[in-house]
Tab-separated table of C-alpha atoms in Angstrom:
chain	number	residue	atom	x	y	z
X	1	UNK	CA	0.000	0.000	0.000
X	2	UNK	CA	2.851	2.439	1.260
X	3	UNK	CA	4.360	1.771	-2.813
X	4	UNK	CA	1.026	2.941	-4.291
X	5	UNK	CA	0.875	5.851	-2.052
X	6	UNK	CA	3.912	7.050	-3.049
X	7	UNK	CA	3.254	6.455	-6.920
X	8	UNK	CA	0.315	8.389	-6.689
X	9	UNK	CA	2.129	11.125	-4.617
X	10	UNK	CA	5.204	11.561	-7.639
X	11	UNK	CA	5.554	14.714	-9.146
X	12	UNK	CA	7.169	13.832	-12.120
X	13	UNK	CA	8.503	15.861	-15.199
X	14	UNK	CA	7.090	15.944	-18.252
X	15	UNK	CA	9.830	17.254	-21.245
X	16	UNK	CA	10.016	15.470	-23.764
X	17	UNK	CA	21.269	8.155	-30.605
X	18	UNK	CA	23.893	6.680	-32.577
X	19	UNK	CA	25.805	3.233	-31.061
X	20	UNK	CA	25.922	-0.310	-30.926
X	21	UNK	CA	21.914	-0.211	-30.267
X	22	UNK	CA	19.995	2.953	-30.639
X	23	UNK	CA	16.482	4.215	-31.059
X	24	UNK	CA	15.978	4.246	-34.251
X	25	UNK	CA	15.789	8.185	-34.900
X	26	UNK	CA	15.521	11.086	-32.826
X	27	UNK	CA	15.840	14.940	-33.750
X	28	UNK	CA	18.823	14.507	-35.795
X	29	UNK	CA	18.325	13.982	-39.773
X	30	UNK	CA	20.776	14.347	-42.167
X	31	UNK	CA	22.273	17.886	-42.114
X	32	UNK	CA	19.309	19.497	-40.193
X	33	UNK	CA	18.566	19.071	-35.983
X	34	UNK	CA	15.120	19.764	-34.819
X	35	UNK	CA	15.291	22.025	-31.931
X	36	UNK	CA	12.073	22.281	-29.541
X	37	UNK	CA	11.504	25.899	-28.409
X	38	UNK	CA	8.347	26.837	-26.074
X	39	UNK	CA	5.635	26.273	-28.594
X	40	UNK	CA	8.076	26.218	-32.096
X	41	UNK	CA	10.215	23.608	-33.495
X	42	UNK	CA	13.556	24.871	-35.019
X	43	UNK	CA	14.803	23.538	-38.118
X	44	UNK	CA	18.740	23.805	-37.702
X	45	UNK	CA	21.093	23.261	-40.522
X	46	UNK	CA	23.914	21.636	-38.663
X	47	UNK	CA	26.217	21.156	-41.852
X	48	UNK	CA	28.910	23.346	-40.283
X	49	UNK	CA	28.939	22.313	-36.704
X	50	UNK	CA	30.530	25.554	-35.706
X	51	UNK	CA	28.398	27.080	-37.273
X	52	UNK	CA	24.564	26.072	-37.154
X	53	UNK	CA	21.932	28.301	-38.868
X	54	UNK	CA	18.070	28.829	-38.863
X	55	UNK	CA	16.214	27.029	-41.903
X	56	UNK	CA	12.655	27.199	-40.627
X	57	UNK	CA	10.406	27.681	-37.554
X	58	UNK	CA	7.356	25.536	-37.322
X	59	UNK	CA	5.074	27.217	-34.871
X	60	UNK	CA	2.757	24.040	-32.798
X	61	UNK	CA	-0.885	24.677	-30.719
X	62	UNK	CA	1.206	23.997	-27.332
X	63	UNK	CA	4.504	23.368	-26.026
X	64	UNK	CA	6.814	21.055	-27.657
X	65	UNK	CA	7.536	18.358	-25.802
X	66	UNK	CA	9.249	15.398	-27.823
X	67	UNK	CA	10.624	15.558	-31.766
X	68	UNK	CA	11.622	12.883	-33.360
X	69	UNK	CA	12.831	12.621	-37.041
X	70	UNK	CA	12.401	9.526	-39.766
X	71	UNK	CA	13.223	9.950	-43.082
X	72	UNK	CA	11.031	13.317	-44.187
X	73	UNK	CA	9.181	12.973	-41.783
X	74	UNK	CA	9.034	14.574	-37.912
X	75	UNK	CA	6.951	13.442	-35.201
X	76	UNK	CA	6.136	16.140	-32.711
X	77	UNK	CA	4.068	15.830	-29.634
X	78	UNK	CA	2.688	18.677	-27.835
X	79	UNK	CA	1.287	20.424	-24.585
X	80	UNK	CA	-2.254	22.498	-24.833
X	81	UNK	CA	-3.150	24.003	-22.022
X	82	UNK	CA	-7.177	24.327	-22.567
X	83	UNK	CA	-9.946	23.599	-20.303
X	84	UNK	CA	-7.828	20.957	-19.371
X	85	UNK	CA	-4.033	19.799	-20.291
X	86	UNK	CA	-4.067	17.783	-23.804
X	87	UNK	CA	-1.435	16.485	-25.739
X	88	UNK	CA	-0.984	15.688	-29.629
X	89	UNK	CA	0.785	14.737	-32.025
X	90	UNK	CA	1.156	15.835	-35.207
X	91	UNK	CA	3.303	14.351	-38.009
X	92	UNK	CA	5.122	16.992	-40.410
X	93	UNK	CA	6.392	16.307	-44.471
X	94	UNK	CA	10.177	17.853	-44.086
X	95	UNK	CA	10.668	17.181	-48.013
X	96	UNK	CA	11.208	21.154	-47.967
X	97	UNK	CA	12.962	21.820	-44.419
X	98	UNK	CA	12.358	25.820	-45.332
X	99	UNK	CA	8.441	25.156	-45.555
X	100	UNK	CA	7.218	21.701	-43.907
X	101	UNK	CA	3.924	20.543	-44.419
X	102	UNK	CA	1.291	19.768	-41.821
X	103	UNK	CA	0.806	16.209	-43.346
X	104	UNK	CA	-1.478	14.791	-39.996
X	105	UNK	CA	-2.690	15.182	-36.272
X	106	UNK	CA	-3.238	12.370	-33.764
X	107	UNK	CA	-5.398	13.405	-31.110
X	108	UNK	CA	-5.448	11.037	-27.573
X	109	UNK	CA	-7.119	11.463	-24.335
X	110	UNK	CA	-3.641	10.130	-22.848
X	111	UNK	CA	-1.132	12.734	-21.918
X	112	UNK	CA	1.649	11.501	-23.817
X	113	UNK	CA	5.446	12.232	-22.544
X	114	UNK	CA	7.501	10.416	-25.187
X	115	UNK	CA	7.902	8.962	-29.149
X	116	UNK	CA	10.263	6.752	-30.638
X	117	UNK	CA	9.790	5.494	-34.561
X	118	UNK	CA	11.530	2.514	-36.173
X	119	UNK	CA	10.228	2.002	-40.342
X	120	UNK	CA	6.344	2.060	-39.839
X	121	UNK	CA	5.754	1.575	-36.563
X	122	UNK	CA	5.525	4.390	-34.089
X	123	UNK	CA	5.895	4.138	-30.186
X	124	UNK	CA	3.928	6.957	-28.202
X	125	UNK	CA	4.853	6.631	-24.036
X	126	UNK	CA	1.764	8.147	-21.879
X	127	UNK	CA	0.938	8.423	-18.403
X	128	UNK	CA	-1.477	5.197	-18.620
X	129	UNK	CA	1.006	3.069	-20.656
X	130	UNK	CA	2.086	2.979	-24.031
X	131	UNK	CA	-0.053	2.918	-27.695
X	132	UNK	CA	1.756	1.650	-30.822
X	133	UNK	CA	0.543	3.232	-34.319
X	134	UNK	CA	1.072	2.248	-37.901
X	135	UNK	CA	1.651	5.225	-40.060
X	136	UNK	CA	2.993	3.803	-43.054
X	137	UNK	CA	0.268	5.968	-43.974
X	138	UNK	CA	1.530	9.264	-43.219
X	139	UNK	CA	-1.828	11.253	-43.862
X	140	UNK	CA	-3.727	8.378	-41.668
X	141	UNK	CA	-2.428	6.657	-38.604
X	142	UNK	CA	-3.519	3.846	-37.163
X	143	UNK	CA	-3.717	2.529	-33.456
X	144	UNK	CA	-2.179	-0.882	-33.667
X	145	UNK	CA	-2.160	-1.945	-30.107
X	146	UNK	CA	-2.073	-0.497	-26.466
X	147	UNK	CA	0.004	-1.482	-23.388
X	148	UNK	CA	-1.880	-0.440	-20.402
X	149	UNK	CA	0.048	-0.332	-17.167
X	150	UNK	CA	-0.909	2.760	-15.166
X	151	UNK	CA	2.323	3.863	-14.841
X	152	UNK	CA	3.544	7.209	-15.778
X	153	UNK	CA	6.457	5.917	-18.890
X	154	UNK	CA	9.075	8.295	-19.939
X	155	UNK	CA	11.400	6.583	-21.326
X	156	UNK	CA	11.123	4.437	-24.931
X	157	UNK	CA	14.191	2.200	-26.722
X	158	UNK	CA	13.372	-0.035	-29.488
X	159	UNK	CA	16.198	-2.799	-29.972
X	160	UNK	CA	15.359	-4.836	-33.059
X	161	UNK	CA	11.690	-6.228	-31.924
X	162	UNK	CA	12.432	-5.494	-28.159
X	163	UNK	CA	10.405	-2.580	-26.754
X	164	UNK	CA	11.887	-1.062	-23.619
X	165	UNK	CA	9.932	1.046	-21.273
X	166	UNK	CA	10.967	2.959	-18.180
X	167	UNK	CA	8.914	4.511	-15.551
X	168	UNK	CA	9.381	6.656	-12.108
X	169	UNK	CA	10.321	9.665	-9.959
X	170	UNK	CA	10.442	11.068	-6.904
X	171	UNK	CA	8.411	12.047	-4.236
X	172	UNK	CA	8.930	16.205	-4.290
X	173	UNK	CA	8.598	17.202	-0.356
X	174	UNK	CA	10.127	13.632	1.001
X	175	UNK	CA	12.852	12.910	-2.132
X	176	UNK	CA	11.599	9.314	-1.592
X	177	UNK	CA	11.779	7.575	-5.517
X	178	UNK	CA	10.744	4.974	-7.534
X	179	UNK	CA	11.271	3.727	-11.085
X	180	UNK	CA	10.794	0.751	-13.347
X	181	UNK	CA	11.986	-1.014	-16.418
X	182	UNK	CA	9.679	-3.006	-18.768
X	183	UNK	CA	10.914	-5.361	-21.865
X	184	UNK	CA	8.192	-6.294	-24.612
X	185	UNK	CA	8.684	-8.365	-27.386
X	186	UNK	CA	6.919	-6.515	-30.438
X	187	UNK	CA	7.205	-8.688	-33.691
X	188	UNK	CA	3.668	-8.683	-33.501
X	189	UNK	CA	2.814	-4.838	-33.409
X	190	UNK	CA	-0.811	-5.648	-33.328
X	191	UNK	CA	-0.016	-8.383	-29.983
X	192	UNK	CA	2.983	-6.870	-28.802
X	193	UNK	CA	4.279	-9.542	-24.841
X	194	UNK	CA	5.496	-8.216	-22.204
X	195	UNK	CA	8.791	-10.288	-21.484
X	196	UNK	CA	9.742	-9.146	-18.073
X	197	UNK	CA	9.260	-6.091	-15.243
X	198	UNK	CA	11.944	-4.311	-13.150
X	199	UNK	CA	10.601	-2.031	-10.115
X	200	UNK	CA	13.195	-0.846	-7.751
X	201	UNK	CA	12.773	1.802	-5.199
X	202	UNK	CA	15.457	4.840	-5.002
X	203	UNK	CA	16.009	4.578	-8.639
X	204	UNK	CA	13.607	6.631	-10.751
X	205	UNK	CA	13.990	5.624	-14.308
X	206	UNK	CA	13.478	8.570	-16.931
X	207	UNK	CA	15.284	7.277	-20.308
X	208	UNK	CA	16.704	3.958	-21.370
X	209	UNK	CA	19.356	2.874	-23.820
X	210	UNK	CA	20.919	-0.524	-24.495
X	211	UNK	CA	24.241	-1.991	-25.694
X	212	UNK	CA	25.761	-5.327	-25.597
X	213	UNK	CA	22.577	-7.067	-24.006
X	214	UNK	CA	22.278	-4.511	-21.454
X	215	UNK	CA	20.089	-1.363	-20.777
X	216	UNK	CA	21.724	1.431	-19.395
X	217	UNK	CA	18.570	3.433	-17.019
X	218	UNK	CA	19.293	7.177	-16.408
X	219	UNK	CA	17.522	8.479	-13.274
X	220	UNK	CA	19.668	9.973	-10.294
X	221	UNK	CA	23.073	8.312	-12.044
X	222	UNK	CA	22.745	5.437	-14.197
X	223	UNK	CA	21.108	2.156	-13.711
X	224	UNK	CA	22.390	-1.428	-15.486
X	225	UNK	CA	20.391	-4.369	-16.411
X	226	UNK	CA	21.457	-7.167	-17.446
X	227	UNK	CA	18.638	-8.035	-20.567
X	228	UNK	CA	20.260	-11.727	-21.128
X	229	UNK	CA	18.374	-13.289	-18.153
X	230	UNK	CA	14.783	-11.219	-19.465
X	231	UNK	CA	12.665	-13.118	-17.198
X	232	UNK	CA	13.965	-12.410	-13.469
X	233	UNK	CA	15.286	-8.621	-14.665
X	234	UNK	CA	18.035	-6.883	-11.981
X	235	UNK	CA	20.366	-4.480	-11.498
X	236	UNK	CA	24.109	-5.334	-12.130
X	237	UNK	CA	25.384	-2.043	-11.822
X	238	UNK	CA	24.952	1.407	-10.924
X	239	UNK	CA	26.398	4.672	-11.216
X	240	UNK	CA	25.645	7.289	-8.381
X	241	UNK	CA	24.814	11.095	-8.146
X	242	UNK	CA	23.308	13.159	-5.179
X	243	UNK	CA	21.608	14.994	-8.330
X	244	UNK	CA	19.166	14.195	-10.220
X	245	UNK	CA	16.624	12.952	-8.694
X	246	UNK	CA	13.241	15.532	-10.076
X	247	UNK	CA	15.248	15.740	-13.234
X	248	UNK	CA	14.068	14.128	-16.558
X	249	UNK	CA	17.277	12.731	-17.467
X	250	UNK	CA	17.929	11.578	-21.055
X	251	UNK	CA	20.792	9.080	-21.845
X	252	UNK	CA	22.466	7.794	-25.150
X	253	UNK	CA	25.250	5.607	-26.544
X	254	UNK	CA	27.739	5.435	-28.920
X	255	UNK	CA	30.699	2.634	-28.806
X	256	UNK	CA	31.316	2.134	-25.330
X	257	UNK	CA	30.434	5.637	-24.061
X	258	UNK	CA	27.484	6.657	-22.708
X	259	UNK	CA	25.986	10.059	-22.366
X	260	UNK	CA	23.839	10.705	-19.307
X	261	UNK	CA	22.011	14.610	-18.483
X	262	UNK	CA	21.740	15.067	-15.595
X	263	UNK	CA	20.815	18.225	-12.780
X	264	UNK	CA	24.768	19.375	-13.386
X	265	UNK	CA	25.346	18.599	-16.348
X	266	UNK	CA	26.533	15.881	-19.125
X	267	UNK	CA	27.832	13.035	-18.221
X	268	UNK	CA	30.269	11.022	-20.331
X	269	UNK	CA	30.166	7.306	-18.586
X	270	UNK	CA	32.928	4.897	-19.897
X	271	UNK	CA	30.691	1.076	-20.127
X	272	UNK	CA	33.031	-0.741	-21.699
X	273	UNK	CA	32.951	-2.729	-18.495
X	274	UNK	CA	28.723	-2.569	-18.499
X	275	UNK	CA	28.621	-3.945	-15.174
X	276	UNK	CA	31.051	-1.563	-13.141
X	277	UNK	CA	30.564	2.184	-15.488
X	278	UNK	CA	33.139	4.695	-14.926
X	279	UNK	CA	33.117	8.487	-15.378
X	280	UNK	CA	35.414	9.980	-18.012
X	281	UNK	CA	33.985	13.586	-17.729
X	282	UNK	CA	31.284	15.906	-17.865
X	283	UNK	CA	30.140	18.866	-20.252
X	284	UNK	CA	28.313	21.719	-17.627
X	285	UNK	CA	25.171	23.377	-20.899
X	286	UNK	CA	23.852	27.018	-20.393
X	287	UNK	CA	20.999	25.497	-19.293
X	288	UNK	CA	19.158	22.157	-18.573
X	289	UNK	CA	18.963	19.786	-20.998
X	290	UNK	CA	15.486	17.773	-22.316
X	291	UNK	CA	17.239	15.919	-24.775
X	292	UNK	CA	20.051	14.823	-26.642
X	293	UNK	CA	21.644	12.625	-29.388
X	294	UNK	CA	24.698	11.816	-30.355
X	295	UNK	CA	26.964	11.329	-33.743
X	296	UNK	CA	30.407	10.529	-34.742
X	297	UNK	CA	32.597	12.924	-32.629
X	298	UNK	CA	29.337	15.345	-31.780
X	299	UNK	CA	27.348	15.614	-28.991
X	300	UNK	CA	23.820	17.490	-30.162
X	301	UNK	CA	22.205	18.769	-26.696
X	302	UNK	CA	18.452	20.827	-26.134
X	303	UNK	CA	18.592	22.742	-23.643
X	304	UNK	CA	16.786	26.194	-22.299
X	305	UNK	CA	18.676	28.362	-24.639
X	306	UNK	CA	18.130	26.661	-27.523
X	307	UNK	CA	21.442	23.771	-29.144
X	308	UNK	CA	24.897	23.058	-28.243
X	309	UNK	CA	26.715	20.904	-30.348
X	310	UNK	CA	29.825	19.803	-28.251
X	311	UNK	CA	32.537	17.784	-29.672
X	312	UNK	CA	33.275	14.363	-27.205
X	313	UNK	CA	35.839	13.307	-29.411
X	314	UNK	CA	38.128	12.902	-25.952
X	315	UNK	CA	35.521	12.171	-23.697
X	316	UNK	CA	37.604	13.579	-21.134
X	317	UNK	CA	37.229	16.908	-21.826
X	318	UNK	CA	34.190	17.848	-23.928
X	319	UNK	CA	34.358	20.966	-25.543
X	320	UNK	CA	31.352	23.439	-26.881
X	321	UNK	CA	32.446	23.630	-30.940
X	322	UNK	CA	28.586	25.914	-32.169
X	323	UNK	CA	25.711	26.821	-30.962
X	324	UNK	CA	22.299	28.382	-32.124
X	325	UNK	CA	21.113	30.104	-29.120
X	326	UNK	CA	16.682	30.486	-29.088
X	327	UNK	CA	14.954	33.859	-28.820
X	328	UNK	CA	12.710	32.651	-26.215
X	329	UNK	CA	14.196	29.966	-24.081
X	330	UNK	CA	12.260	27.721	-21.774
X	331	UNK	CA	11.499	28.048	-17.915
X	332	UNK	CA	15.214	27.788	-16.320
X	333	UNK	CA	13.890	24.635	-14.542
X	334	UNK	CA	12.566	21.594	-14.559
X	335	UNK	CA	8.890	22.314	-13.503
X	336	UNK	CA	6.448	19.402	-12.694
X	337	UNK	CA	3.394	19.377	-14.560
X	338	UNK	CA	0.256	19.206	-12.858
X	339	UNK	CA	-1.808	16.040	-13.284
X	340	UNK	CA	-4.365	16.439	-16.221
């Protein structure tokens, strides 16, 4: 009872890779980054990395919370505050990055937090679980399946036909958390399995990325599972900060490094011993991030004041190489979103 109490008493965060295993896109594509600003998505041409410019500005109903790119295509969810908080979606045609197209809007009841899109199939993450939609019909999509949980998801990895979910916060007056890690098995879109279920208290889980047969959790340091034994799920490893813990975290990977935001800052997390990650060093933004990718020798972080692109090439000592700095940045922090 005391567990459900405290679930029900989270105030969690609501803001909205390239490696051995990453999503499958995310707000990089091609030359261009697709920045999320208040209520606007930038198009960034990120050709000359110390030198980013302005393409386009594609103005939403509500605040951005979550791009993700695929092919010409984005995938943009959204925040309306109206007579009570919505979100959407709304799928843009980026065949023209200096005037996309409104190509379709998906409308839920669910407040959704998260997206992740691999060929046809896209992943939204919600406060009540998770929906899967076909839109190999761009103009049209189509509900596929739904994962009801009741749990408040964040984060969203697709590994080949695995699904991972992650789940959690903290408690805001008593700093008491909670997180959790779910692994579905979706060749079958339309009967996607749930394969196994991780809750741990203390550990709130925000984002999830995997490499070498283990996911890597961020939430208040880093979390590692071990995915090889999927039924009985536990943690093999952890990485520690006194930070963190009412931040929305985001993590990715590329070789053997992985990249973990957190309250202070980027972390670069050496893995190549998954069990026992080290840290190599950390990159300190203007301002919090809400999400980042990473490619080649770059670094491409969202934060308040708009992108950073930050070359990691010795992990060590990350250095800021450009920057295109937003008009109108975002609250300077993390603010918990009333339940809608």
């Amino acid at each position: 009872m005391k567990r459900w109490i405290l679930i029900l008493g989270l105030i969690l965060l609501t803001i909205g890779c390239n490696g051995k295993s990453q999503n499958a896109v995310d707000f990089l594509q091609g030359d261009l980054a697709f920045v999320a600003q208040e209520s606007s998505v930038l198009v960034v041409n990120i050709a000359a990395p110390t030198q980013p410019e302005l393409v386009a500005t594609l103005n939403l109903p509500g605040r951005v919370l979550k791009v993700v790119a695929d092919g010409r295509f984005a995938y943009i969810i959204y925040e309306q505050y109206l007579e009570t908080i919505r979100t959407g979606l709304q799928i843009v045609d980026m065949a023209d990055p200096a005037q996309p197209q409104l190509q379709a809007t998906y409308n839920t009841q669910h407040y959704l937090t998260n997206a992740i899109v691999q060929d046809d199939l896209l992943v939204l993450a919600h406060w009540e679980g998770i929906t899967l939609l076909d839109v190999a019909n761009k103009n049209e999509p189509q509900v596929v399946s739904e994962l009801p949980d009741n749990a408040r998801n964040y984060g969203l990895h697709l590994d080949g036909n695995q699904l991972l979910t992650t789940w959690g916060g903290c408690d805001f007056r008593s700093g008491l958390c909670i997180g959790g890690l779910r692994v579905y098995d979706v060749s079958n879109p339309q009967q996607p399995e749930e394969i196994s279920y991780l809750e741990q208290d203390e550990l709130p889980g925000y984002d999830v990325a995997t490499s070498d047969g283990y996911a890597f959790v961020n939430g208040k340091g880093v979390w590692v599972v071990e995915l090889t034994g999927e039924s009985s799920l536990q943690i093999n490893g952890r990485t520690q900060t006194a930070v963190g813990d009412l931040y929305n975290g985001q993590i990715a990977i590329q070789d053997d490094i992985a990249y973990a935001s957190q309250t202070d800052g980027l972390h670069l997390l050496d893995i190549s011993q998954p069990t026992a990650p080290t840290n190599l060093g950390r990159y300190v933004p203007t301002g919090y991030l809400f999400d980042l990718t990473v490619r080649d020798q770059y670094a491409y972080l969202v934060s308040e004041n708009g992108l950073e692109i930050v070359d990691v090439t010795d992990p060590t000592n990350p250095q800021l190489l450009g920057a295109y700095a937003t008009g109108s940045p975002v609250p300077i922090a993390p603010q918990p979103t009333a339940t809608p």
